[in-house]
Every structure is written in structure tokens, then in C-alpha cells.
Amino acid sequence: MDVITRNFFRLLRSGALNEYEPLEPMSTFKWDRLDRMVHAQHVESSAQKGVRNHQYDEMMNIPKRLIDDSYEELEEDALPQLSNRLLNYRFRKIVESERHAIDTNVGSLEVLQMIVGNVSNMLNKGMMLSGIIQLGSYLRNKGDKVDFVKLDEWLSKLHIRRMAQLQGSMLVSVFNFEQDEIPFVQRMEPSAYKLVLRSVIHSASDTAEEWHFRQSRSGFVQNNSTLLRRNLRRSLRYITYAPIETISNYFNNFARSLQEIEE
């Protein structure tokens, strides 16, 4: 991990989790690269809080715009979705039933929705750290309000237990969580650290192209082979963690891209 990435994670831990760790001095060029990482991962708010926590550190050379810029929190979708129709039906049924249950546990529902949202981001965008940070912050501050037995049952029904465990392993490997803070992590996923680093390094280029197929002026169909290969590699990367959802997600995206040709 280079100095830019180390400072990137230190800022996020400071801004989102109130953990202070000294930054390493960087040139303006390196701060600009860190700023691009922040925008690619949509963690502007957490990073800026971290920057302000460190703005008076000596010899840091933090650009003034990183301190003064203001960012609005992104609005979250009302309810995330799974690509597999059956699993998405189960998910919505779980949410609806729990909301009307006598012993409703709001904390468990909120954590489940964060995990499902992260699954979608991991499969469609490689991974967005904003969701992982949100999950970690919730567990750190409100974890005592979560019924983890109930949550574990839901994750099993949705076949995303291991995907949730991967997310928890990311919190342990990068954000200094203890494994016992995350009860749904029964064992650490060894690839978690590598997947986070890969996401941070490649996310800016991974989302550069959005089309899979398009029709040329001559009427022939062109495909974006680079994006197709990238999406296939991403699916293969996560298929062992959630095979049903990963396969459904890939073919849903493929079908949607074909439909776009007619529009």
C-alpha cells in the first residue's frame, strides 16, 4: 500500500469512525490523486471530515480546497434490490414482515438493507466504500440494537451470508474493526483486503464506460468488449460469495444492455 492509499484510509477512519492516526506528508500531486480516489468511491463527506480533523497537522501540505469544499450527502434509495427475482421477493417479504412484527427490530432491518445495498454496488461497480463505511459506522455506534440471530437467519434465506461476511472482513482488514464487533463474521475472508485495494485503485476507470451494446449509424450492433470483459471478471471475482445473485446480476445487466439497442 503506497502513501496515498494509506492516507486515504486514515482520513476515512478519522472522518467516519473518529479514529485518529497521523497522516504522512504528501505533495500537491499526491493529494490530487487522493482526491480522485475520494470522488471515485463517493466518500467525500467522510474524507472531508477527516481532512478537517487533520487540517492543523504540521507539514501535511493539504490543499485548501479539500478543507473548504462542501459536499452534500447522497440520498439513498428507499430500498435496495437484489437482481435475482426470487431472492428479491424474499428480501421485500422479510422487510415487510419485520416492519409489522410485534417484536420488530429496526436495527437488524437497517443492517440487512446496508448489506444488500453493498452487494449491489460490489457486483455493479466493483465496490463502493461509502456503503462499507456506513455499515461499519452503524455497527460501531448502534450494534447493540441489532438482533444478529435474526439477521443471520435473513442472510441465509437470501443466500448472501458469505457476501456479508466478506463485507465484515473488509471492515476488519482495512478499518481496524475487531472480529467480535461483527457477529456475522464467523471467519475472516482472506481476499477482503486485496478486493478493497483493487476497488480503490481501479474504480475510477471501471465506471468510465456505461454502455455494453449500441447500434452504429450503419445499423450494425457494436459491443463494448472492454466493459463486458470487466463485468465478467467482476462477476467471477464475487461468484464464490453469492453465486445465485452474481449470476442473476450478470445476465440481467446483459439483457438490459440488449434492450437499450432498441431505444
PDB file of C-alpha atoms in Angstrom:
ATOM      1  CA  MET A   1       0.000   0.000   0.000  1.00  0.00           C
ATOM      2  CA  ASP A   2       1.524   3.328  -1.035  1.00  0.00           C
ATOM      3  CA  VAL A   3       1.439   6.584   0.930  1.00  0.00           C
ATOM      4  CA  ILE A   4      -1.586   7.914  -0.992  1.00  0.00           C
ATOM      5  CA  THR A   5      -3.680   4.865  -0.165  1.00  0.00           C
ATOM      6  CA  ARG A   6      -2.504   4.808   3.445  1.00  0.00           C
ATOM      7  CA  ASN A   7      -3.552   8.444   3.920  1.00  0.00           C
ATOM      8  CA  PHE A   8      -6.820   7.755   2.095  1.00  0.00           C
ATOM      9  CA  PHE A   9      -7.830   5.095   4.615  1.00  0.00           C
ATOM     10  CA  ARG A  10      -6.568   7.152   7.562  1.00  0.00           C
ATOM     11  CA  LEU A  11      -8.783  10.045   6.514  1.00  0.00           C
ATOM     12  CA  LEU A  12     -11.797   7.760   6.218  1.00  0.00           C
ATOM     13  CA  ARG A  13     -11.165   6.170   9.608  1.00  0.00           C
ATOM     14  CA  SER A  14     -10.836   9.634  11.111  1.00  0.00           C
ATOM     15  CA  GLY A  15     -13.888  11.135   9.410  1.00  0.00           C
ATOM     16  CA  ALA A  16     -16.269   8.186   9.692  1.00  0.00           C
ATOM     17  CA  LEU A  17     -15.095   6.366  12.822  1.00  0.00           C
ATOM     18  CA  ASN A  18     -13.358   9.126  14.826  1.00  0.00           C
ATOM     19  CA  GLU A  19     -10.077   7.222  14.899  1.00  0.00           C
ATOM     20  CA  TYR A  20      -7.024   9.448  14.814  1.00  0.00           C
ATOM     21  CA  GLU A  21      -3.838   8.231  13.143  1.00  0.00           C
ATOM     22  CA  PRO A  22      -1.101  10.637  11.980  1.00  0.00           C
ATOM     23  CA  LEU A  23      -1.010  11.341   8.257  1.00  0.00           C
ATOM     24  CA  GLU A  24       2.138  11.165   6.170  1.00  0.00           C
ATOM     25  CA  PRO A  25       3.283  14.308   4.295  1.00  0.00           C
ATOM     26  CA  MET A  26       2.443  14.343   0.584  1.00  0.00           C
ATOM     27  CA  SER A  27       2.997  16.597  -2.410  1.00  0.00           C
ATOM     28  CA  THR A  28       0.137  18.509  -4.019  1.00  0.00           C
ATOM     29  CA  PHE A  29       0.190  15.997  -6.878  1.00  0.00           C
ATOM     30  CA  LYS A  30      -0.370  13.113  -4.472  1.00  0.00           C
ATOM     31  CA  TRP A  31      -3.144  14.972  -2.674  1.00  0.00           C
ATOM     32  CA  ASP A  32      -4.843  15.443  -6.046  1.00  0.00           C
ATOM     33  CA  ARG A  33      -4.640  11.702  -6.664  1.00  0.00           C
ATOM     34  CA  LEU A  34      -6.116  11.037  -3.235  1.00  0.00           C
ATOM     35  CA  ASP A  35      -8.936  13.458  -4.043  1.00  0.00           C
ATOM     36  CA  ARG A  36      -9.734  11.462  -7.197  1.00  0.00           C
ATOM     37  CA  MET A  37      -9.916   8.280  -5.098  1.00  0.00           C
ATOM     38  CA  VAL A  38     -12.355  10.016  -2.763  1.00  0.00           C
ATOM     39  CA  HIS A  39     -14.685  11.008  -5.606  1.00  0.00           C
ATOM     40  CA  ALA A  40     -14.461   7.624  -7.324  1.00  0.00           C
ATOM     41  CA  GLN A  41     -15.547   5.902  -4.113  1.00  0.00           C
ATOM     42  CA  HIS A  42     -18.199   8.535  -3.237  1.00  0.00           C
ATOM     43  CA  VAL A  43     -16.783   9.062   0.245  1.00  0.00           C
ATOM     44  CA  GLU A  44     -16.493  12.860   0.024  1.00  0.00           C
ATOM     45  CA  SER A  45     -18.250  13.615   3.303  1.00  0.00           C
ATOM     46  CA  SER A  46     -16.210  11.179   5.415  1.00  0.00           C
ATOM     47  CA  ALA A  47     -12.942  12.185   3.756  1.00  0.00           C
ATOM     48  CA  GLN A  48     -13.588  15.895   4.281  1.00  0.00           C
ATOM     49  CA  LYS A  49     -14.347  15.352   7.965  1.00  0.00           C
ATOM     50  CA  GLY A  50     -11.041  13.517   8.168  1.00  0.00           C
ATOM     51  CA  VAL A  51      -9.234  16.338   6.365  1.00  0.00           C
ATOM     52  CA  ARG A  52     -10.661  18.896   8.790  1.00  0.00           C
ATOM     53  CA  ASN A  53      -9.577  16.744  11.711  1.00  0.00           C
ATOM     54  CA  HIS A  54      -6.020  16.929  10.353  1.00  0.00           C
ATOM     55  CA  GLN A  55      -6.001  20.435   8.877  1.00  0.00           C
ATOM     56  CA  TYR A  56      -3.692  21.809  11.573  1.00  0.00           C
ATOM     57  CA  ASP A  57      -1.170  18.963  11.384  1.00  0.00           C
ATOM     58  CA  GLU A  58       2.276  20.276  10.507  1.00  0.00           C
ATOM     59  CA  MET A  59       3.981  19.608   7.184  1.00  0.00           C
ATOM     60  CA  MET A  60       0.916  17.971   5.659  1.00  0.00           C
ATOM     61  CA  ASN A  61       0.561  20.297   2.654  1.00  0.00           C
ATOM     62  CA  ILE A  62      -3.197  19.638   2.483  1.00  0.00           C
ATOM     63  CA  PRO A  63      -4.719  21.729  -0.357  1.00  0.00           C
ATOM     64  CA  LYS A  64      -7.048  24.392   0.997  1.00  0.00           C
ATOM     65  CA  ARG A  65      -9.857  23.371  -1.354  1.00  0.00           C
ATOM     66  CA  LEU A  66     -10.020  19.935   0.308  1.00  0.00           C
ATOM     67  CA  ILE A  67     -10.739  21.692   3.583  1.00  0.00           C
ATOM     68  CA  ASP A  68     -13.155  24.315   2.261  1.00  0.00           C
ATOM     69  CA  ASP A  69     -15.173  22.347  -0.318  1.00  0.00           C
ATOM     70  CA  SER A  70     -18.659  21.347   0.798  1.00  0.00           C
ATOM     71  CA  TYR A  71     -20.375  18.129  -0.175  1.00  0.00           C
ATOM     72  CA  GLU A  72     -23.962  17.035   0.165  1.00  0.00           C
ATOM     73  CA  GLU A  73     -24.764  13.575   1.433  1.00  0.00           C
ATOM     74  CA  LEU A  74     -26.013  11.321  -1.354  1.00  0.00           C
ATOM     75  CA  GLU A  75     -29.624  10.265  -0.956  1.00  0.00           C
ATOM     76  CA  GLU A  76     -30.027   6.540  -0.542  1.00  0.00           C
ATOM     77  CA  ASP A  77     -32.658   4.550  -2.432  1.00  0.00           C
ATOM     78  CA  ALA A  78     -35.746   3.778  -0.366  1.00  0.00           C
ATOM     79  CA  LEU A  79     -34.994   0.061  -0.566  1.00  0.00           C
ATOM     80  CA  PRO A  80     -32.086  -1.655  -2.343  1.00  0.00           C
ATOM     81  CA  GLN A  81     -32.760  -4.560  -4.679  1.00  0.00           C
ATOM     82  CA  LEU A  82     -31.323  -7.950  -5.461  1.00  0.00           C
ATOM     83  CA  SER A  83     -31.033  -8.997  -9.100  1.00  0.00           C
ATOM     84  CA  ASN A  84     -32.475 -12.473  -8.612  1.00  0.00           C
ATOM     85  CA  ARG A  85     -36.264 -12.164  -8.674  1.00  0.00           C
ATOM     86  CA  LEU A  86     -36.922 -14.889  -6.110  1.00  0.00           C
ATOM     87  CA  LEU A  87     -34.319 -13.570  -3.682  1.00  0.00           C
ATOM     88  CA  ASN A  88     -35.554 -10.009  -4.147  1.00  0.00           C
ATOM     89  CA  TYR A  89     -39.107 -11.190  -3.407  1.00  0.00           C
ATOM     90  CA  ARG A  90     -37.834 -12.856  -0.229  1.00  0.00           C
ATOM     91  CA  PHE A  91     -35.957  -9.716   0.720  1.00  0.00           C
ATOM     92  CA  ARG A  92     -39.022  -7.499   0.346  1.00  0.00           C
ATOM     93  CA  LYS A  93     -41.129 -10.017   2.226  1.00  0.00           C
ATOM     94  CA  ILE A  94     -38.608 -10.042   5.092  1.00  0.00           C
ATOM     95  CA  VAL A  95     -38.661  -6.255   5.277  1.00  0.00           C
ATOM     96  CA  GLU A  96     -42.447  -6.026   5.134  1.00  0.00           C
ATOM     97  CA  SER A  97     -42.995  -8.798   7.703  1.00  0.00           C
ATOM     98  CA  GLU A  98     -40.426  -7.391  10.134  1.00  0.00           C
ATOM     99  CA  ARG A  99     -41.868  -3.892   9.947  1.00  0.00           C
ATOM    100  CA  HIS A 100     -45.248  -5.247  11.071  1.00  0.00           C
ATOM    101  CA  ALA A 101     -43.951  -7.795  13.586  1.00  0.00           C
ATOM    102  CA  ILE A 102     -44.742  -7.479  17.281  1.00  0.00           C
ATOM    103  CA  ASP A 103     -41.043  -7.726  18.135  1.00  0.00           C
ATOM    104  CA  THR A 104     -39.792  -5.531  15.272  1.00  0.00           C
ATOM    105  CA  ASN A 105     -36.040  -4.960  15.355  1.00  0.00           C
ATOM    106  CA  VAL A 106     -35.302  -1.849  13.315  1.00  0.00           C
ATOM    107  CA  GLY A 107     -31.545  -2.199  13.757  1.00  0.00           C
ATOM    108  CA  SER A 108     -31.499  -5.640  12.148  1.00  0.00           C
ATOM    109  CA  LEU A 109     -33.526  -4.379   9.190  1.00  0.00           C
ATOM    110  CA  GLU A 110     -31.258  -1.383   8.658  1.00  0.00           C
ATOM    111  CA  VAL A 111     -28.118  -3.539   8.712  1.00  0.00           C
ATOM    112  CA  LEU A 112     -29.718  -6.002   6.281  1.00  0.00           C
ATOM    113  CA  GLN A 113     -30.561  -3.177   3.869  1.00  0.00           C
ATOM    114  CA  MET A 114     -26.996  -1.855   4.069  1.00  0.00           C
ATOM    115  CA  ILE A 115     -25.591  -5.307   3.319  1.00  0.00           C
ATOM    116  CA  VAL A 116     -27.962  -5.800   0.357  1.00  0.00           C
ATOM    117  CA  GLY A 117     -27.094  -2.336  -0.976  1.00  0.00           C
ATOM    118  CA  ASN A 118     -23.414  -3.171  -0.717  1.00  0.00           C
ATOM    119  CA  VAL A 119     -23.957  -6.434  -2.584  1.00  0.00           C
ATOM    120  CA  SER A 120     -25.493  -4.480  -5.450  1.00  0.00           C
ATOM    121  CA  ASN A 121     -22.632  -1.970  -5.501  1.00  0.00           C
ATOM    122  CA  MET A 122     -19.972  -4.665  -5.343  1.00  0.00           C
ATOM    123  CA  LEU A 123     -21.454  -6.527  -8.299  1.00  0.00           C
ATOM    124  CA  ASN A 124     -22.281  -3.486 -10.430  1.00  0.00           C
ATOM    125  CA  LYS A 125     -19.466  -1.074  -9.587  1.00  0.00           C
ATOM    126  CA  GLY A 126     -16.698  -3.238  -8.176  1.00  0.00           C
ATOM    127  CA  MET A 127     -17.330  -1.865  -4.702  1.00  0.00           C
ATOM    128  CA  MET A 128     -18.189   1.494  -3.253  1.00  0.00           C
ATOM    129  CA  LEU A 129     -16.541   2.115   0.094  1.00  0.00           C
ATOM    130  CA  SER A 130     -19.278   4.531   1.117  1.00  0.00           C
ATOM    131  CA  GLY A 131     -21.600   1.615   1.855  1.00  0.00           C
ATOM    132  CA  ILE A 132     -18.937  -0.343   3.729  1.00  0.00           C
ATOM    133  CA  ILE A 133     -18.154   2.726   5.859  1.00  0.00           C
ATOM    134  CA  GLN A 134     -21.847   3.287   6.526  1.00  0.00           C
ATOM    135  CA  LEU A 135     -22.177  -0.317   7.683  1.00  0.00           C
ATOM    136  CA  GLY A 136     -19.119  -0.036   9.905  1.00  0.00           C
ATOM    137  CA  SER A 137     -20.270   3.228  11.465  1.00  0.00           C
ATOM    138  CA  TYR A 138     -23.684   1.749  12.231  1.00  0.00           C
ATOM    139  CA  LEU A 139     -22.222  -1.390  13.802  1.00  0.00           C
ATOM    140  CA  ARG A 140     -19.764   0.668  15.855  1.00  0.00           C
ATOM    141  CA  ASN A 141     -22.431   3.078  17.178  1.00  0.00           C
ATOM    142  CA  LYS A 142     -25.660   1.050  17.186  1.00  0.00           C
ATOM    143  CA  GLY A 143     -24.541  -2.568  17.047  1.00  0.00           C
ATOM    144  CA  ASP A 144     -26.076  -3.242  20.448  1.00  0.00           C
ATOM    145  CA  LYS A 145     -29.510  -2.596  18.930  1.00  0.00           C
ATOM    146  CA  VAL A 146     -29.132  -5.328  16.275  1.00  0.00           C
ATOM    147  CA  ASP A 147     -30.565  -8.827  16.698  1.00  0.00           C
ATOM    148  CA  PHE A 148     -27.767 -10.734  14.990  1.00  0.00           C
ATOM    149  CA  VAL A 149     -29.547 -14.087  15.315  1.00  0.00           C
ATOM    150  CA  LYS A 150     -32.443 -12.714  13.280  1.00  0.00           C
ATOM    151  CA  LEU A 151     -30.053 -11.046  10.823  1.00  0.00           C
ATOM    152  CA  ASP A 152     -28.139 -14.280  10.295  1.00  0.00           C
ATOM    153  CA  GLU A 153     -31.375 -16.108   9.505  1.00  0.00           C
ATOM    154  CA  TRP A 154     -32.281 -13.498   6.879  1.00  0.00           C
ATOM    155  CA  LEU A 155     -28.840 -13.588   5.276  1.00  0.00           C
ATOM    156  CA  SER A 156     -29.119 -17.374   4.947  1.00  0.00           C
ATOM    157  CA  LYS A 157     -32.566 -17.108   3.332  1.00  0.00           C
ATOM    158  CA  LEU A 158     -31.163 -14.630   0.795  1.00  0.00           C
ATOM    159  CA  HIS A 159     -28.027 -16.723   0.168  1.00  0.00           C
ATOM    160  CA  ILE A 160     -25.740 -13.770   0.924  1.00  0.00           C
ATOM    161  CA  ARG A 161     -24.259 -14.872   4.249  1.00  0.00           C
ATOM    162  CA  ARG A 162     -20.769 -15.151   2.838  1.00  0.00           C
ATOM    163  CA  MET A 163     -21.107 -11.854   0.988  1.00  0.00           C
ATOM    164  CA  ALA A 164     -21.997 -10.236   4.310  1.00  0.00           C
ATOM    165  CA  GLN A 165     -19.011 -11.959   5.889  1.00  0.00           C
ATOM    166  CA  LEU A 166     -16.810 -10.520   3.137  1.00  0.00           C
ATOM    167  CA  GLN A 167     -18.067  -7.019   3.941  1.00  0.00           C
ATOM    168  CA  GLY A 168     -17.363  -7.572   7.613  1.00  0.00           C
ATOM    169  CA  SER A 169     -13.894  -8.874   6.789  1.00  0.00           C
ATOM    170  CA  MET A 170     -13.244  -5.641   4.882  1.00  0.00           C
ATOM    171  CA  LEU A 171     -14.066  -3.655   7.996  1.00  0.00           C
ATOM    172  CA  VAL A 172     -11.609  -5.755   9.999  1.00  0.00           C
ATOM    173  CA  SER A 173      -8.807  -5.735   7.438  1.00  0.00           C
ATOM    174  CA  VAL A 174      -8.931  -2.055   6.449  1.00  0.00           C
ATOM    175  CA  PHE A 175     -10.850  -0.130   9.107  1.00  0.00           C
ATOM    176  CA  ASN A 176      -9.359  -1.695  12.242  1.00  0.00           C
ATOM    177  CA  PHE A 177     -12.526  -3.395  13.495  1.00  0.00           C
ATOM    178  CA  GLU A 178     -12.265  -6.360  15.841  1.00  0.00           C
ATOM    179  CA  GLN A 179     -13.868  -9.537  14.559  1.00  0.00           C
ATOM    180  CA  ASP A 180     -16.039  -9.820  17.669  1.00  0.00           C
ATOM    181  CA  GLU A 181     -17.625  -6.447  16.791  1.00  0.00           C
ATOM    182  CA  ILE A 182     -19.197  -8.109  13.741  1.00  0.00           C
ATOM    183  CA  PRO A 183     -21.061 -11.271  14.816  1.00  0.00           C
ATOM    184  CA  PHE A 184     -21.913 -12.301  11.246  1.00  0.00           C
ATOM    185  CA  VAL A 185     -18.193 -12.748  10.518  1.00  0.00           C
ATOM    186  CA  GLN A 186     -17.591 -16.300  11.683  1.00  0.00           C
ATOM    187  CA  ARG A 187     -14.264 -16.465   9.893  1.00  0.00           C
ATOM    188  CA  MET A 188     -12.199 -13.898   8.042  1.00  0.00           C
ATOM    189  CA  GLU A 189     -12.323 -13.877   4.246  1.00  0.00           C
ATOM    190  CA  PRO A 190      -8.646 -13.787   3.187  1.00  0.00           C
ATOM    191  CA  SER A 191      -9.333 -11.916  -0.062  1.00  0.00           C
ATOM    192  CA  ALA A 192     -11.081  -8.969   1.647  1.00  0.00           C
ATOM    193  CA  TYR A 193      -8.005  -6.770   1.906  1.00  0.00           C
ATOM    194  CA  LYS A 194      -6.988  -7.348  -1.713  1.00  0.00           C
ATOM    195  CA  LEU A 195     -10.511  -6.658  -3.002  1.00  0.00           C
ATOM    196  CA  VAL A 196     -10.695  -3.326  -1.165  1.00  0.00           C
ATOM    197  CA  LEU A 197      -7.340  -2.205  -2.524  1.00  0.00           C
ATOM    198  CA  ARG A 198      -8.277  -3.269  -6.030  1.00  0.00           C
ATOM    199  CA  SER A 199     -11.527  -1.333  -5.816  1.00  0.00           C
ATOM    200  CA  VAL A 200      -9.799   1.849  -4.691  1.00  0.00           C
ATOM    201  CA  ILE A 201      -7.177   1.635  -7.417  1.00  0.00           C
ATOM    202  CA  HIS A 202      -9.459   0.666 -10.302  1.00  0.00           C
ATOM    203  CA  SER A 203     -12.893   2.134  -9.514  1.00  0.00           C
ATOM    204  CA  ALA A 204     -12.317   5.399 -11.386  1.00  0.00           C
ATOM    205  CA  SER A 205     -11.651   3.591 -14.661  1.00  0.00           C
ATOM    206  CA  ASP A 206     -14.148   0.769 -14.028  1.00  0.00           C
ATOM    207  CA  THR A 207     -17.113   3.153 -14.225  1.00  0.00           C
ATOM    208  CA  ALA A 208     -15.846   5.219 -17.139  1.00  0.00           C
ATOM    209  CA  GLU A 209     -17.935   3.389 -19.771  1.00  0.00           C
ATOM    210  CA  GLU A 210     -21.606   2.643 -19.169  1.00  0.00           C
ATOM    211  CA  TRP A 211     -22.794   1.055 -22.425  1.00  0.00           C
ATOM    212  CA  HIS A 212     -22.496  -2.626 -23.318  1.00  0.00           C
ATOM    213  CA  PHE A 213     -24.054  -2.588 -26.805  1.00  0.00           C
ATOM    214  CA  ARG A 214     -25.068   0.167 -29.163  1.00  0.00           C
ATOM    215  CA  GLN A 215     -26.222   0.423 -32.741  1.00  0.00           C
ATOM    216  CA  SER A 216     -23.978   2.216 -35.203  1.00  0.00           C
ATOM    217  CA  ARG A 217     -25.252   4.614 -37.848  1.00  0.00           C
ATOM    218  CA  SER A 218     -24.964   1.869 -40.437  1.00  0.00           C
ATOM    219  CA  GLY A 219     -27.299  -0.326 -38.403  1.00  0.00           C
ATOM    220  CA  PHE A 220     -24.714  -2.793 -37.124  1.00  0.00           C
ATOM    221  CA  VAL A 221     -24.606  -3.604 -33.422  1.00  0.00           C
ATOM    222  CA  GLN A 222     -21.364  -2.743 -31.659  1.00  0.00           C
ATOM    223  CA  ASN A 223     -20.415  -4.070 -28.256  1.00  0.00           C
ATOM    224  CA  ASN A 224     -18.201  -2.522 -25.637  1.00  0.00           C
ATOM    225  CA  SER A 225     -15.901  -5.522 -25.278  1.00  0.00           C
ATOM    226  CA  THR A 226     -13.797  -3.869 -22.589  1.00  0.00           C
ATOM    227  CA  LEU A 227     -16.801  -3.295 -20.339  1.00  0.00           C
ATOM    228  CA  LEU A 228     -18.175  -6.778 -20.993  1.00  0.00           C
ATOM    229  CA  ARG A 229     -14.864  -8.371 -20.018  1.00  0.00           C
ATOM    230  CA  ARG A 230     -14.638  -6.154 -16.952  1.00  0.00           C
ATOM    231  CA  ASN A 231     -18.138  -7.105 -15.798  1.00  0.00           C
ATOM    232  CA  LEU A 232     -17.404 -10.781 -16.391  1.00  0.00           C
ATOM    233  CA  ARG A 233     -14.200 -10.580 -14.352  1.00  0.00           C
ATOM    234  CA  ARG A 234     -16.087  -8.791 -11.580  1.00  0.00           C
ATOM    235  CA  SER A 235     -18.741 -11.499 -11.561  1.00  0.00           C
ATOM    236  CA  LEU A 236     -16.109 -14.225 -11.386  1.00  0.00           C
ATOM    237  CA  ARG A 237     -14.438 -12.336  -8.543  1.00  0.00           C
ATOM    238  CA  TYR A 238     -17.568 -12.481  -6.369  1.00  0.00           C
ATOM    239  CA  ILE A 239     -19.289 -15.638  -7.583  1.00  0.00           C
ATOM    240  CA  THR A 240     -17.988 -17.813  -4.752  1.00  0.00           C
ATOM    241  CA  TYR A 241     -19.509 -15.428  -2.199  1.00  0.00           C
ATOM    242  CA  ALA A 242     -23.019 -15.207  -3.675  1.00  0.00           C
ATOM    243  CA  PRO A 243     -23.340 -17.466  -6.750  1.00  0.00           C
ATOM    244  CA  ILE A 244     -27.100 -17.084  -7.297  1.00  0.00           C
ATOM    245  CA  GLU A 245     -27.140 -13.302  -7.036  1.00  0.00           C
ATOM    246  CA  THR A 246     -23.913 -12.874  -9.010  1.00  0.00           C
ATOM    247  CA  ILE A 247     -25.095 -14.944 -11.976  1.00  0.00           C
ATOM    248  CA  SER A 248     -28.514 -13.246 -11.962  1.00  0.00           C
ATOM    249  CA  ASN A 249     -26.886  -9.824 -11.824  1.00  0.00           C
ATOM    250  CA  TYR A 250     -24.607 -10.524 -14.774  1.00  0.00           C
ATOM    251  CA  PHE A 251     -27.365 -11.823 -17.047  1.00  0.00           C
ATOM    252  CA  ASN A 252     -29.777  -9.066 -16.009  1.00  0.00           C
ATOM    253  CA  ASN A 253     -27.186  -6.450 -16.981  1.00  0.00           C
ATOM    254  CA  PHE A 254     -26.543  -8.285 -20.236  1.00  0.00           C
ATOM    255  CA  ALA A 255     -30.269  -8.399 -21.088  1.00  0.00           C
ATOM    256  CA  ARG A 256     -30.762  -4.754 -20.159  1.00  0.00           C
ATOM    257  CA  SER A 257     -27.925  -3.752 -22.449  1.00  0.00           C
ATOM    258  CA  LEU A 258     -29.536  -5.597 -25.360  1.00  0.00           C
ATOM    259  CA  GLN A 259     -32.812  -3.791 -24.727  1.00  0.00           C
ATOM    260  CA  GLU A 260     -31.022  -0.452 -24.926  1.00  0.00           C
ATOM    261  CA  ILE A 261     -30.240  -1.137 -28.586  1.00  0.00           C
ATOM    262  CA  GLU A 262     -33.918  -0.754 -29.479  1.00  0.00           C
ATOM    263  CA  GLU A 263     -34.269   2.566 -27.639  1.00  0.00           C
TER     264      GLU A 263
END
